[in-house]
Amino acid sequence: MYLSIFLTAFLAATILPAQSEFVVVAAQRMDYDVWIIWWLASIGNTLGSVVNYVLGRFLVRYQDRRWFPFKPKSLARGHRWFERFGKWSLLMAWAPFIGDPLTFIAGMLRLTFWQFLILVFISKAGRYAILLGITQLF
């Protein structure tokens, strides 16, 4: 189950369509260690965002190709967030629809990797902490 948590969280943060919340909550309901669940989900989701960062950094020159992973509208939305809030916009990396493009744009704009990694981890770890805390109440 722990491997499933990590892999699902990893895939959920990449350009592939996946949702990690179900696996995380299911593991918690089956009485797996909540700290290990939180840690694996946070690390997996953060590393998935690193994939987007690397794609943004090195594949941006192919953005006019059909196979390119982000639609121009999605990139434009993320770019507006970055213009408005700068690197702090990465604290929204957890958010649906905008989080993945933000991590991609951080790579495009060549944000310092360590700044990227710290902000994205805070975002992802915070999300899983809230998710696990809320489900603990019910």
Tab-separated table of C-alpha atoms in Angstrom, residues 5-124:
chain	number	residue	atom	x	y	z
A	5	ILE	CA	0.557	5.943	-2.111
A	6	PHE	CA	3.904	7.163	-3.401
A	7	LEU	CA	3.267	6.228	-7.046
A	8	THR	CA	-0.264	7.619	-7.141
A	9	ALA	CA	0.875	10.885	-5.566
A	10	PHE	CA	3.778	11.059	-8.016
A	11	LEU	CA	1.553	10.488	-11.049
A	12	ALA	CA	-1.083	12.921	-9.785
A	13	ALA	CA	1.453	15.753	-9.913
A	14	THR	CA	2.647	15.007	-13.427
A	15	ILE	CA	0.840	15.688	-16.669
A	16	LEU	CA	-0.860	12.296	-16.386
A	17	PRO	CA	-4.431	12.322	-15.086
A	18	ALA	CA	-4.452	10.728	-11.648
A	19	GLN	CA	-5.947	11.447	-8.248
A	20	SER	CA	-4.057	10.537	-5.104
A	21	GLU	CA	-6.631	11.544	-2.516
A	22	PHE	CA	-8.580	8.297	-2.729
A	23	VAL	CA	-5.503	6.133	-2.100
A	24	VAL	CA	-4.294	8.384	0.732
A	25	VAL	CA	-7.659	8.356	2.503
A	26	ALA	CA	-8.102	4.612	1.922
A	27	ALA	CA	-4.705	3.909	3.505
A	28	GLN	CA	-5.618	6.068	6.477
A	29	ARG	CA	-8.950	4.246	6.873
A	30	MET	CA	-7.078	0.911	6.826
A	31	ASP	CA	-5.003	2.151	9.774
A	32	TYR	CA	-1.677	2.583	8.010
A	33	ASP	CA	0.682	4.949	9.797
A	34	VAL	CA	-0.594	8.469	9.076
A	35	TRP	CA	2.898	9.998	9.231
A	36	ILE	CA	4.253	7.564	6.659
A	37	ILE	CA	1.213	8.184	4.445
A	38	TRP	CA	1.757	11.947	4.728
A	39	TRP	CA	5.491	11.697	4.069
A	40	LEU	CA	5.194	9.369	1.046
A	41	ALA	CA	2.336	11.329	-0.511
A	42	SER	CA	4.136	14.644	0.013
A	43	ILE	CA	7.453	13.395	-1.390
A	44	GLY	CA	5.810	11.574	-4.298
A	45	ASN	CA	3.671	14.568	-5.250
A	46	THR	CA	6.634	16.934	-4.967
A	47	LEU	CA	8.794	14.697	-7.172
A	48	GLY	CA	5.987	14.564	-9.727
A	49	SER	CA	6.087	18.353	-9.819
A	50	VAL	CA	9.846	18.154	-10.370
A	51	VAL	CA	9.041	16.276	-13.596
A	52	ASN	CA	6.900	19.236	-14.695
A	53	TYR	CA	9.692	21.646	-13.745
A	54	VAL	CA	12.211	19.698	-15.842
A	55	LEU	CA	9.763	19.553	-18.768
A	56	GLY	CA	9.286	23.307	-18.525
A	57	ARG	CA	12.983	23.926	-18.364
A	58	PHE	CA	13.986	21.761	-21.303
A	59	LEU	CA	10.916	21.186	-23.505
A	60	VAL	CA	9.452	24.687	-23.722
A	61	ARG	CA	10.832	25.077	-27.244
A	62	TYR	CA	8.298	22.454	-28.372
A	63	GLN	CA	5.219	24.222	-27.021
A	64	ASP	CA	3.758	24.650	-30.517
A	65	ARG	CA	3.678	20.874	-31.069
A	66	ARG	CA	0.447	18.887	-30.789
A	67	TRP	CA	1.912	16.446	-28.237
A	68	PHE	CA	3.008	19.217	-25.895
A	69	PRO	CA	1.546	18.413	-22.455
A	70	PHE	CA	-0.066	21.780	-21.629
A	71	LYS	CA	-2.632	23.722	-23.592
A	72	PRO	CA	-1.791	27.371	-24.354
A	73	LYS	CA	-4.761	28.535	-22.239
A	74	SER	CA	-3.497	26.611	-19.212
A	75	LEU	CA	0.023	27.994	-19.640
A	76	ALA	CA	-1.317	31.536	-19.997
A	77	ARG	CA	-3.291	31.199	-16.752
A	78	GLY	CA	-0.246	29.908	-14.894
A	79	HIS	CA	1.947	32.613	-16.390
A	80	ARG	CA	-0.455	35.317	-15.166
A	81	TRP	CA	-0.234	33.859	-11.644
A	82	PHE	CA	3.558	33.916	-11.877
A	83	GLU	CA	3.598	37.492	-13.130
A	84	ARG	CA	1.349	38.569	-10.292
A	85	PHE	CA	2.766	36.590	-7.344
A	86	GLY	CA	6.219	35.491	-8.507
A	87	LYS	CA	7.768	32.405	-6.956
A	88	TRP	CA	5.184	32.539	-4.129
A	89	SER	CA	2.572	31.384	-6.622
A	90	LEU	CA	4.100	27.929	-6.172
A	91	LEU	CA	2.321	27.757	-2.829
A	92	MET	CA	-0.717	27.049	-5.012
A	93	ALA	CA	0.995	24.052	-6.650
A	94	TRP	CA	-1.481	21.794	-4.837
A	95	ALA	CA	-4.484	23.371	-6.587
A	96	PRO	CA	-6.363	21.559	-9.344
A	97	PHE	CA	-6.076	22.961	-12.867
A	98	ILE	CA	-3.456	25.586	-12.042
A	99	GLY	CA	-0.910	23.704	-9.922
A	100	ASP	CA	0.658	21.609	-12.690
A	101	PRO	CA	1.015	24.537	-15.107
A	102	LEU	CA	2.589	26.618	-12.328
A	103	THR	CA	5.272	23.999	-11.736
A	104	PHE	CA	5.894	23.781	-15.481
A	105	ILE	CA	6.164	27.563	-15.808
A	106	ALA	CA	8.622	27.684	-12.904
A	107	GLY	CA	10.885	25.509	-15.035
A	108	MET	CA	10.260	27.644	-18.125
A	109	LEU	CA	11.235	30.758	-16.206
A	110	ARG	CA	14.252	28.971	-14.758
A	111	LEU	CA	13.334	29.571	-11.151
A	112	THR	CA	16.128	28.405	-8.858
A	113	PHE	CA	15.560	24.682	-8.311
A	114	TRP	CA	15.954	24.789	-4.517
A	115	GLN	CA	13.432	27.623	-4.191
A	116	PHE	CA	11.078	25.647	-6.395
A	117	LEU	CA	11.549	22.460	-4.395
A	118	ILE	CA	10.990	24.095	-0.995
A	119	LEU	CA	7.877	26.039	-2.023
A	120	VAL	CA	6.306	23.103	-3.835
A	121	PHE	CA	6.998	20.749	-0.915
A	122	ILE	CA	5.355	23.204	1.496
A	123	SER	CA	2.337	23.369	-0.808
A	124	LYS	CA	2.003	19.633	-1.342
